[in-house]
PDB file of C-alpha atoms and ligand atoms in Angstrom:
ATOM      1  CA  MET A   1      -2.561 -12.749   9.116  1.00  0.00           C
ATOM      2  CA  GLN A   2      -4.430 -14.365   6.245  1.00  0.00           C
ATOM      3  CA  VAL A   3      -2.768 -15.267   2.948  1.00  0.00           C
ATOM      4  CA  ILE A   4      -4.982 -15.521  -0.138  1.00  0.00           C
ATOM      5  CA  LEU A   5      -3.257 -16.951  -3.197  1.00  0.00           C
ATOM      6  CA  GLN A   6      -4.699 -16.204  -6.609  1.00  0.00           C
ATOM      7  CA  PRO A   7      -3.794 -17.974  -9.858  1.00  0.00           C
ATOM      8  CA  THR A   8      -3.005 -14.727 -11.686  1.00  0.00           C
ATOM      9  CA  ALA A   9      -2.000 -11.161 -10.887  1.00  0.00           C
ATOM     10  CA  GLU A  10      -5.232  -9.973 -12.489  1.00  0.00           C
ATOM     11  CA  ARG A  11      -7.324 -12.032 -10.052  1.00  0.00           C
ATOM     12  CA  ALA A  12      -5.260 -10.787  -7.109  1.00  0.00           C
ATOM     13  CA  VAL A  13      -5.771  -7.176  -8.218  1.00  0.00           C
ATOM     14  CA  ASN A  14      -9.475  -7.787  -8.742  1.00  0.00           C
ATOM     15  CA  LEU A  15      -9.913  -9.151  -5.234  1.00  0.00           C
ATOM     16  CA  VAL A  16      -8.145  -6.196  -3.613  1.00  0.00           C
ATOM     17  CA  ALA A  17     -10.211  -3.781  -5.727  1.00  0.00           C
ATOM     18  CA  HIS A  18     -13.367  -5.506  -4.458  1.00  0.00           C
ATOM     19  CA  ILE A  19     -12.212  -5.318  -0.852  1.00  0.00           C
ATOM     20  CA  ILE A  20     -11.741  -1.550  -1.294  1.00  0.00           C
ATOM     21  CA  ALA A  21     -15.080  -1.141  -3.089  1.00  0.00           C
ATOM     22  CA  GLU A  22     -16.973  -3.086  -0.412  1.00  0.00           C
ATOM     23  CA  SER A  23     -15.316  -1.021   2.327  1.00  0.00           C
ATOM     24  CA  ILE A  24     -16.378   2.229   0.608  1.00  0.00           C
ATOM     25  CA  LYS A  25     -19.945   0.956   0.174  1.00  0.00           C
ATOM     26  CA  ARG A  26     -20.076  -0.015   3.843  1.00  0.00           C
ATOM     27  CA  LYS A  27     -18.547   3.277   4.986  1.00  0.00           C
ATOM     28  CA  PRO A  28     -18.705   6.112   2.415  1.00  0.00           C
ATOM     29  CA  HIS A  29     -16.414   8.277   4.639  1.00  0.00           C
ATOM     30  CA  LEU A  30     -13.742   5.577   4.544  1.00  0.00           C
ATOM     31  CA  VAL A  31     -10.249   6.710   5.537  1.00  0.00           C
ATOM     32  CA  LEU A  32      -8.167   4.858   2.993  1.00  0.00           C
ATOM     33  CA  GLY A  33      -4.383   4.493   3.158  1.00  0.00           C
ATOM     34  CA  LEU A  34      -2.786   4.238  -0.281  1.00  0.00           C
ATOM     35  CA  ALA A  35       0.513   3.021  -1.679  1.00  0.00           C
ATOM     36  CA  THR A  36       2.440   3.685  -4.879  1.00  0.00           C
ATOM     37  CA  GLY A  37       4.687   1.561  -7.104  1.00  0.00           C
ATOM     38  CA  ARG A  38       4.202  -0.689 -10.113  1.00  0.00           C
ATOM     39  CA  THR A  39       2.028  -3.161  -8.197  1.00  0.00           C
ATOM     40  CA  MET A  40      -0.559  -0.433  -7.622  1.00  0.00           C
ATOM     41  CA  VAL A  41      -0.934   0.600 -11.279  1.00  0.00           C
ATOM     42  CA  PRO A  42      -3.368  -2.187 -12.308  1.00  0.00           C
ATOM     43  CA  LEU A  43      -5.195  -1.852  -8.978  1.00  0.00           C
ATOM     44  CA  TYR A  44      -5.847   1.837  -9.609  1.00  0.00           C
ATOM     45  CA  GLN A  45      -6.884   1.064 -13.195  1.00  0.00           C
ATOM     46  CA  ARG A  46      -9.431  -1.372 -11.804  1.00  0.00           C
ATOM     47  CA  LEU A  47     -10.756   1.183  -9.297  1.00  0.00           C
ATOM     48  CA  VAL A  48     -11.081   3.752 -12.086  1.00  0.00           C
ATOM     49  CA  SER A  49     -13.094   1.289 -14.174  1.00  0.00           C
ATOM     50  CA  MET A  50     -15.290   0.456 -11.149  1.00  0.00           C
ATOM     51  CA  HIS A  51     -15.952   4.177 -10.765  1.00  0.00           C
ATOM     52  CA  ARG A  52     -16.736   4.688 -14.459  1.00  0.00           C
ATOM     53  CA  GLU A  53     -18.676   1.522 -15.144  1.00  0.00           C
ATOM     54  CA  GLU A  54     -20.209   0.602 -11.806  1.00  0.00           C
ATOM     55  CA  GLY A  55     -20.537   4.052 -10.214  1.00  0.00           C
ATOM     56  CA  LEU A  56     -18.160   3.379  -7.327  1.00  0.00           C
ATOM     57  CA  ASP A  57     -18.452   6.642  -5.402  1.00  0.00           C
ATOM     58  CA  PHE A  58     -15.319   8.237  -3.927  1.00  0.00           C
ATOM     59  CA  SER A  59     -16.938  11.587  -3.137  1.00  0.00           C
ATOM     60  CA  LEU A  60     -16.677  11.199   0.654  1.00  0.00           C
ATOM     61  CA  VAL A  61     -13.552   9.032   0.814  1.00  0.00           C
ATOM     62  CA  VAL A  62     -10.492  10.455   2.591  1.00  0.00           C
ATOM     63  CA  THR A  63      -7.051   9.243   1.525  1.00  0.00           C
ATOM     64  CA  PHE A  64      -3.606   9.227   3.116  1.00  0.00           C
ATOM     65  CA  ASN A  65      -0.619   8.167   1.079  1.00  0.00           C
ATOM     66  CA  LEU A  66       2.188   6.280   2.734  1.00  0.00           C
ATOM     67  CA  ASP A  67       5.133   8.270   1.483  1.00  0.00           C
ATOM     68  CA  GLU A  68       6.747  10.861  -0.770  1.00  0.00           C
ATOM     69  CA  TYR A  69      10.274  11.641  -1.938  1.00  0.00           C
ATOM     70  CA  ILE A  70      11.992  14.625  -0.375  1.00  0.00           C
ATOM     71  CA  GLY A  71      12.832  17.468  -2.763  1.00  0.00           C
ATOM     72  CA  LEU A  72      10.501  16.677  -5.668  1.00  0.00           C
ATOM     73  CA  PRO A  73       7.698  19.091  -6.586  1.00  0.00           C
ATOM     74  CA  PRO A  74       4.251  17.525  -7.207  1.00  0.00           C
ATOM     75  CA  SER A  75       4.674  18.281 -10.929  1.00  0.00           C
ATOM     76  CA  HIS A  76       7.760  16.015 -11.173  1.00  0.00           C
ATOM     77  CA  PRO A  77       6.843  12.763 -12.990  1.00  0.00           C
ATOM     78  CA  GLY A  78       8.868  10.771 -10.412  1.00  0.00           C
ATOM     79  CA  SER A  79       6.956  12.184  -7.423  1.00  0.00           C
ATOM     80  CA  TYR A  80       4.233  10.205  -5.726  1.00  0.00           C
ATOM     81  CA  HIS A  81       1.918  13.221  -6.001  1.00  0.00           C
ATOM     82  CA  TYR A  82       2.243  12.948  -9.768  1.00  0.00           C
ATOM     83  CA  PHE A  83       1.822   9.157  -9.647  1.00  0.00           C
ATOM     84  CA  MET A  84      -1.370   9.335  -7.609  1.00  0.00           C
ATOM     85  CA  TYR A  85      -3.069  12.010  -9.693  1.00  0.00           C
ATOM     86  CA  ASN A  86      -1.969  10.387 -12.925  1.00  0.00           C
ATOM     87  CA  HIS A  87      -3.109   6.854 -12.036  1.00  0.00           C
ATOM     88  CA  LEU A  88      -6.077   7.488  -9.747  1.00  0.00           C
ATOM     89  CA  PHE A  89      -7.163  10.881  -8.459  1.00  0.00           C
ATOM     90  CA  ASN A  90      -7.638  12.580 -11.849  1.00  0.00           C
ATOM     91  CA  HIS A  91     -10.006   9.803 -12.927  1.00  0.00           C
ATOM     92  CA  ILE A  92     -12.358   9.411  -9.951  1.00  0.00           C
ATOM     93  CA  ASN A  93     -14.797  11.720  -8.154  1.00  0.00           C
ATOM     94  CA  ILE A  94     -12.692  12.209  -5.042  1.00  0.00           C
ATOM     95  CA  ASP A  95     -12.898  15.608  -3.338  1.00  0.00           C
ATOM     96  CA  LYS A  96      -9.331  16.916  -3.775  1.00  0.00           C
ATOM     97  CA  ARG A  97      -9.513  18.436  -0.267  1.00  0.00           C
ATOM     98  CA  ASN A  98      -9.705  14.899   1.099  1.00  0.00           C
ATOM     99  CA  ILE A  99      -6.398  13.816  -0.467  1.00  0.00           C
ATOM    100  CA  HIS A 100      -3.343  13.715   1.801  1.00  0.00           C
ATOM    101  CA  ILE A 101       0.190  13.029   0.597  1.00  0.00           C
ATOM    102  CA  PRO A 102       3.276  14.028   2.621  1.00  0.00           C
ATOM    103  CA  ASN A 103       4.818  17.247   1.338  1.00  0.00           C
ATOM    104  CA  GLY A 104       8.381  16.406   0.357  1.00  0.00           C
ATOM    105  CA  MET A 105       9.019  20.084  -0.415  1.00  0.00           C
ATOM    106  CA  ALA A 106       8.210  21.266   3.119  1.00  0.00           C
ATOM    107  CA  GLU A 107      10.814  23.599   4.573  1.00  0.00           C
ATOM    108  CA  ASP A 108      10.538  21.941   7.955  1.00  0.00           C
ATOM    109  CA  ILE A 109      10.298  18.187   7.332  1.00  0.00           C
ATOM    110  CA  ARG A 110       9.969  17.279  11.007  1.00  0.00           C
ATOM    111  CA  LYS A 111       7.015  19.607  11.377  1.00  0.00           C
ATOM    112  CA  GLU A 112       5.439  18.213   8.199  1.00  0.00           C
ATOM    113  CA  CYS A 113       5.742  14.662   9.606  1.00  0.00           C
ATOM    114  CA  LYS A 114       4.193  15.687  12.923  1.00  0.00           C
ATOM    115  CA  LEU A 115       1.307  17.445  11.145  1.00  0.00           C
ATOM    116  CA  TYR A 116       0.726  14.370   8.962  1.00  0.00           C
ATOM    117  CA  GLU A 117       0.339  12.186  12.046  1.00  0.00           C
ATOM    118  CA  GLU A 118      -2.038  14.737  13.559  1.00  0.00           C
ATOM    119  CA  LYS A 119      -4.151  14.816  10.402  1.00  0.00           C
ATOM    120  CA  ILE A 120      -4.495  11.031  10.449  1.00  0.00           C
ATOM    121  CA  ARG A 121      -5.589  11.239  14.069  1.00  0.00           C
ATOM    122  CA  ASP A 122      -8.054  14.057  13.297  1.00  0.00           C
ATOM    123  CA  PHE A 123      -9.819  11.796  10.810  1.00  0.00           C
ATOM    124  CA  GLY A 124     -10.094   9.058  13.433  1.00  0.00           C
ATOM    125  CA  GLY A 125      -7.243   6.908  12.063  1.00  0.00           C
ATOM    126  CA  ILE A 126      -6.954   4.834   8.909  1.00  0.00           C
ATOM    127  CA  ASP A 127      -9.740   2.311   8.303  1.00  0.00           C
ATOM    128  CA  LEU A 128      -8.121   0.377   5.477  1.00  0.00           C
ATOM    129  CA  GLN A 129      -4.447   0.554   4.550  1.00  0.00           C
ATOM    130  CA  ILE A 130      -3.368  -0.772   1.151  1.00  0.00           C
ATOM    131  CA  LEU A 131       0.253  -1.869   0.935  1.00  0.00           C
ATOM    132  CA  SER A 132       2.759  -3.638  -1.220  1.00  0.00           C
ATOM    133  CA  ILE A 133       6.239  -4.832  -0.321  1.00  0.00           C
ATOM    134  CA  GLY A 134       9.437  -3.400  -1.763  1.00  0.00           C
ATOM    135  CA  GLU A 135      12.376  -5.608  -2.601  1.00  0.00           C
ATOM    136  CA  SER A 136      14.198  -4.399   0.538  1.00  0.00           C
ATOM    137  CA  GLY A 137      11.230  -5.692   2.557  1.00  0.00           C
ATOM    138  CA  HIS A 138       9.920  -2.183   3.111  1.00  0.00           C
ATOM    139  CA  ILE A 139       6.337  -1.102   3.593  1.00  0.00           C
ATOM    140  CA  GLY A 140       5.970   2.565   2.714  1.00  0.00           C
ATOM    141  CA  PHE A 141       9.615   3.596   2.790  1.00  0.00           C
ATOM    142  CA  ASN A 142      10.372   1.857   6.074  1.00  0.00           C
ATOM    143  CA  GLU A 143      13.769   0.571   5.109  1.00  0.00           C
ATOM    144  CA  PRO A 144      15.786  -1.977   7.112  1.00  0.00           C
ATOM    145  CA  LEU A 145      16.328  -0.921  10.754  1.00  0.00           C
ATOM    146  CA  SER A 146      12.960   0.848  10.948  1.00  0.00           C
ATOM    147  CA  SER A 147      11.557   0.551  14.451  1.00  0.00           C
ATOM    148  CA  MET A 148       8.258  -1.290  14.847  1.00  0.00           C
ATOM    149  CA  PHE A 149       7.127   1.780  16.799  1.00  0.00           C
ATOM    150  CA  SER A 150       8.289   4.338  14.223  1.00  0.00           C
ATOM    151  CA  ARG A 151       6.014   7.216  13.236  1.00  0.00           C
ATOM    152  CA  THR A 152       5.909   9.406  10.126  1.00  0.00           C
ATOM    153  CA  ARG A 153       9.448  10.669   9.590  1.00  0.00           C
ATOM    154  CA  GLU A 154      12.303  11.245   7.181  1.00  0.00           C
ATOM    155  CA  LYS A 155      14.112   8.086   6.091  1.00  0.00           C
ATOM    156  CA  ALA A 156      17.220   7.443   3.971  1.00  0.00           C
ATOM    157  CA  LEU A 157      16.534   5.043   1.117  1.00  0.00           C
ATOM    158  CA  SER A 158      18.487   1.804   0.887  1.00  0.00           C
ATOM    159  CA  PRO A 159      20.655   0.903  -2.140  1.00  0.00           C
ATOM    160  CA  ILE A 160      18.168  -1.889  -3.004  1.00  0.00           C
ATOM    161  CA  THR A 161      15.289   0.604  -3.116  1.00  0.00           C
ATOM    162  CA  ILE A 162      17.285   3.109  -5.144  1.00  0.00           C
ATOM    163  CA  GLU A 163      18.096   0.351  -7.626  1.00  0.00           C
ATOM    164  CA  GLN A 164      14.447  -0.792  -7.669  1.00  0.00           C
ATOM    165  CA  ASN A 165      12.917   2.641  -8.236  1.00  0.00           C
ATOM    166  CA  LYS A 166      15.437   4.730 -10.163  1.00  0.00           C
ATOM    167  CA  HIS A 167      14.213   3.369 -13.489  1.00  0.00           C
ATOM    168  CA  LEU A 168      10.867   5.037 -12.801  1.00  0.00           C
ATOM    169  CA  PHE A 169      12.561   8.422 -13.227  1.00  0.00           C
ATOM    170  CA  PRO A 170      13.017  10.021 -16.661  1.00  0.00           C
ATOM    171  CA  ASN A 171      16.609  10.615 -15.536  1.00  0.00           C
ATOM    172  CA  PRO A 172      17.526   7.873 -12.997  1.00  0.00           C
ATOM    173  CA  GLU A 173      20.173  10.136 -11.432  1.00  0.00           C
ATOM    174  CA  GLU A 174      17.389  12.481 -10.312  1.00  0.00           C
ATOM    175  CA  MET A 175      15.946   9.949  -7.891  1.00  0.00           C
ATOM    176  CA  PRO A 176      16.072  11.423  -4.363  1.00  0.00           C
ATOM    177  CA  LYS A 177      17.885   9.438  -1.679  1.00  0.00           C
ATOM    178  CA  ARG A 178      15.512  10.434   1.112  1.00  0.00           C
ATOM    179  CA  ALA A 179      11.788  10.302   1.671  1.00  0.00           C
ATOM    180  CA  ILE A 180       9.014  11.007   4.139  1.00  0.00           C
ATOM    181  CA  THR A 181       7.209   7.837   5.154  1.00  0.00           C
ATOM    182  CA  MET A 182       4.489   6.838   7.581  1.00  0.00           C
ATOM    183  CA  GLY A 183       6.148   4.778  10.291  1.00  0.00           C
ATOM    184  CA  VAL A 184       5.686   1.066  10.894  1.00  0.00           C
ATOM    185  CA  GLY A 185       3.843   2.005  14.093  1.00  0.00           C
ATOM    186  CA  THR A 186       1.575   4.350  12.114  1.00  0.00           C
ATOM    187  CA  ILE A 187       0.745   1.592   9.626  1.00  0.00           C
ATOM    188  CA  LEU A 188       0.074  -0.972  12.350  1.00  0.00           C
ATOM    189  CA  GLU A 189      -2.621   1.305  13.799  1.00  0.00           C
ATOM    190  CA  ALA A 190      -4.825   0.985  10.698  1.00  0.00           C
ATOM    191  CA  ASP A 191      -7.978  -1.052  11.387  1.00  0.00           C
ATOM    192  CA  GLN A 192      -7.222  -3.353   8.474  1.00  0.00           C
ATOM    193  CA  CYS A 193      -4.151  -3.837   6.269  1.00  0.00           C
ATOM    194  CA  VAL A 194      -4.428  -5.390   2.805  1.00  0.00           C
ATOM    195  CA  VAL A 195      -1.149  -6.248   1.116  1.00  0.00           C
ATOM    196  CA  LEU A 196      -1.032  -6.848  -2.630  1.00  0.00           C
ATOM    197  CA  VAL A 197       2.045  -8.664  -3.929  1.00  0.00           C
ATOM    198  CA  THR A 198       2.484  -9.884  -7.495  1.00  0.00           C
ATOM    199  CA  GLY A 199       5.269 -11.293  -9.644  1.00  0.00           C
ATOM    200  CA  LYS A 200       7.987 -13.890  -9.277  1.00  0.00           C
ATOM    201  CA  HIS A 201      10.620 -11.297  -8.332  1.00  0.00           C
ATOM    202  CA  LYS A 202       8.724 -10.766  -5.045  1.00  0.00           C
ATOM    203  CA  GLY A 203       8.797 -14.475  -4.114  1.00  0.00           C
ATOM    204  CA  GLU A 204      11.767 -14.364  -1.691  1.00  0.00           C
ATOM    205  CA  ILE A 205      10.736 -11.189   0.071  1.00  0.00           C
ATOM    206  CA  LEU A 206       7.099 -12.251   0.429  1.00  0.00           C
ATOM    207  CA  ALA A 207       8.169 -15.534   2.045  1.00  0.00           C
ATOM    208  CA  LYS A 208      10.383 -13.603   4.486  1.00  0.00           C
ATOM    209  CA  ALA A 209       7.583 -11.133   5.241  1.00  0.00           C
ATOM    210  CA  VAL A 210       4.948 -13.785   5.905  1.00  0.00           C
ATOM    211  CA  GLU A 211       6.905 -16.739   7.253  1.00  0.00           C
ATOM    212  CA  GLY A 212      10.193 -15.268   8.443  1.00  0.00           C
ATOM    213  CA  PRO A 213      11.029 -14.113  11.967  1.00  0.00           C
ATOM    214  CA  ILE A 214       9.804 -10.641  12.872  1.00  0.00           C
ATOM    215  CA  THR A 215      12.708  -8.277  12.418  1.00  0.00           C
ATOM    216  CA  ALA A 216      13.352  -4.580  11.886  1.00  0.00           C
ATOM    217  CA  MET A 217      15.567  -5.677   8.962  1.00  0.00           C
ATOM    218  CA  VAL A 218      12.387  -6.580   7.019  1.00  0.00           C
ATOM    219  CA  SER A 219       9.723  -4.042   7.950  1.00  0.00           C
ATOM    220  CA  ALA A 220       6.938  -6.037   6.300  1.00  0.00           C
ATOM    221  CA  THR A 221       7.379  -8.759   8.972  1.00  0.00           C
ATOM    222  CA  ALA A 222       5.787  -6.292  11.425  1.00  0.00           C
ATOM    223  CA  LEU A 223       2.478  -7.007   9.676  1.00  0.00           C
ATOM    224  CA  GLN A 224       2.513 -10.435  11.356  1.00  0.00           C
ATOM    225  CA  LEU A 225       1.667  -8.503  14.531  1.00  0.00           C
ATOM    226  CA  HIS A 226      -1.374  -6.849  12.975  1.00  0.00           C
ATOM    227  CA  PRO A 227      -4.699  -8.366  14.134  1.00  0.00           C
ATOM    228  CA  ASN A 228      -6.421  -7.838  10.775  1.00  0.00           C
ATOM    229  CA  CYS A 229      -3.977  -8.184   7.908  1.00  0.00           C
ATOM    230  CA  VAL A 230      -4.812  -9.883   4.602  1.00  0.00           C
ATOM    231  CA  VAL A 231      -2.070 -10.659   2.082  1.00  0.00           C
ATOM    232  CA  VAL A 232      -3.325 -11.168  -1.474  1.00  0.00           C
ATOM    233  CA  ALA A 233      -0.666 -12.597  -3.793  1.00  0.00           C
ATOM    234  CA  ASP A 234      -0.534 -14.269  -7.164  1.00  0.00           C
ATOM    235  CA  GLU A 235       0.928 -17.780  -7.483  1.00  0.00           C
ATOM    236  CA  GLU A 236       4.186 -16.335  -8.806  1.00  0.00           C
ATOM    237  CA  ALA A 237       4.779 -14.115  -5.780  1.00  0.00           C
ATOM    238  CA  GLY A 238       3.712 -17.012  -3.537  1.00  0.00           C
ATOM    239  CA  CYS A 239       6.220 -19.414  -5.092  1.00  0.00           C
ATOM    240  CA  LYS A 240       8.541 -19.510  -2.032  1.00  0.00           C
ATOM    241  CA  LEU A 241       5.861 -19.832   0.647  1.00  0.00           C
ATOM    242  CA  THR A 242       6.267 -23.145   2.456  1.00  0.00           C
ATOM    243  CA  GLN A 243       2.715 -23.348   3.885  1.00  0.00           C
ATOM    244  CA  LYS A 244       0.790 -22.805   0.642  1.00  0.00           C
ATOM    245  CA  GLU A 245      -1.478 -25.815   1.097  1.00  0.00           C
ATOM    246  CA  TYR A 246      -2.425 -24.682   4.586  1.00  0.00           C
ATOM    247  CA  TYR A 247      -3.300 -21.144   3.367  1.00  0.00           C
ATOM    248  CA  ARG A 248      -5.405 -22.614   0.564  1.00  0.00           C
ATOM    249  CA  TRP A 249      -7.198 -24.960   2.933  1.00  0.00           C
ATOM    250  CA  ILE A 250      -8.101 -22.110   5.305  1.00  0.00           C
ATOM    251  CA  PHE A 251      -9.313 -19.938   2.448  1.00  0.00           C
ATOM    252  CA  GLU A 252     -11.493 -22.694   1.056  1.00  0.00           C
ATOM    253  CA  ASN A 253     -12.888 -23.982   4.354  1.00  0.00           C
ATOM    254  CA  GLU A 254     -13.180 -21.167   6.868  1.00  0.00           C
ATOM    255  CA  PRO A 255     -16.612 -19.482   6.750  1.00  0.00           C
ATOM    256  CA  GLU A 256     -15.119 -16.063   7.582  1.00  0.00           C
ATOM    257  CA  TRP A 257     -13.521 -15.983   4.107  1.00  0.00           C
ATOM    258  CA  GLU A 258     -16.777 -16.590   2.245  1.00  0.00           C
ATOM    259  CA  VAL A 259     -17.098 -12.917   1.368  1.00  0.00           C
ATOM    260  CA  TYR A 260     -13.663 -12.896  -0.185  1.00  0.00           C
ATOM    261  CA  ARG A 261     -14.297 -16.134  -2.083  1.00  0.00           C
ATOM    262  CA  GLY A 262     -17.457 -14.643  -3.541  1.00  0.00           C
ATOM    263  CA  LYS A 263     -15.495 -11.740  -5.001  1.00  0.00           C
ATOM    264  CA  ILE A 264     -13.261 -13.666  -7.349  1.00  0.00           C
TER     265      ILE A 264
HETATM  266  C1  GLP B   1       7.809   1.705  -3.389  1.00  0.00           C
HETATM  267  C2  GLP B   1       6.861   2.334  -2.343  1.00  0.00           C
HETATM  268  C3  GLP B   1       6.167   1.275  -1.565  1.00  0.00           C
HETATM  269  C4  GLP B   1       5.748   0.197  -2.547  1.00  0.00           C
HETATM  270  C5  GLP B   1       6.962  -0.571  -2.965  1.00  0.00           C
HETATM  271  C6  GLP B   1       6.722  -1.597  -4.050  1.00  0.00           C
HETATM  272  O1  GLP B   1       9.067   2.202  -3.331  1.00  0.00           O
HETATM  273  N1  GLP B   1       7.516   3.239  -1.434  1.00  0.00           N
HETATM  274  O2  GLP B   1       5.068   1.817  -0.856  1.00  0.00           O
HETATM  275  O3  GLP B   1       4.844  -0.677  -1.956  1.00  0.00           O
HETATM  276  O4  GLP B   1       8.041   0.305  -3.216  1.00  0.00           O
HETATM  277  O5  GLP B   1       6.968  -1.099  -5.314  1.00  0.00           O
HETATM  278  P1  GLP B   1       6.623  -1.925  -6.631  1.00  0.00           P
HETATM  279  O6  GLP B   1       5.174  -2.160  -6.613  1.00  0.00           O
HETATM  280  O7  GLP B   1       7.055  -1.027  -7.761  1.00  0.00           O
HETATM  281  O8  GLP B   1       7.394  -3.190  -6.566  1.00  0.00           O
END
């Protein structure tokens, strides 16, 4: 795992946007795993501006979203379908046939989860998975007790997550209590994981995720096992990390991070 600390959230977002852009330029058929949530909003804004102003081309990119609420139609403003089209897909030149988001309205949820895994496999697996960390320590909707080997499945949301996300619904009571999520095992199979974490309120959970013991109680700790995982955080989110100086030293002195340094 590599931790890159940026002085501001804007710089952190900018770096992750550049990592995505470089990956698309290197491999136009990139299979890109995407996340939702407030952290992603400025990242998607940045990608939209790179598309409009710099011609970043999404025409061959294939996307897989991490998760979706069960029981919400794509037209519901709280659904992740709605979020993704509203913040990203409606504003870039992606081929809509290449967009994959779990169907939370499927009659047979188990079958939907199995098909989702198969689709990921059919595209040769995820090249680059973008993530953030929820306040419960989740990645996707892998709430506490999620197995490190878990696959795409239905998961009950924790009280912390319900509290965190219900304000994103026009009527907070409408927030579903269950979701479909890629499993921790599914996420760990991506070639590269890039985790964007911003804001002081994420300080405790980021420190647990990066420096804490690996535990199913904090799914993000599983990323410590990933051979190619980069965490990009702003100073505020990094406030509880004990090894900050070490992370900074590596970033400034290791030649393998030159590319990243050049992007900010
Ligand atoms: C959401 C999503 C996660 C996301 C996380 C962070 O519930 N299921 O994929 O990374 O929680 O959300 P936010 O960025 O709003 O803090």
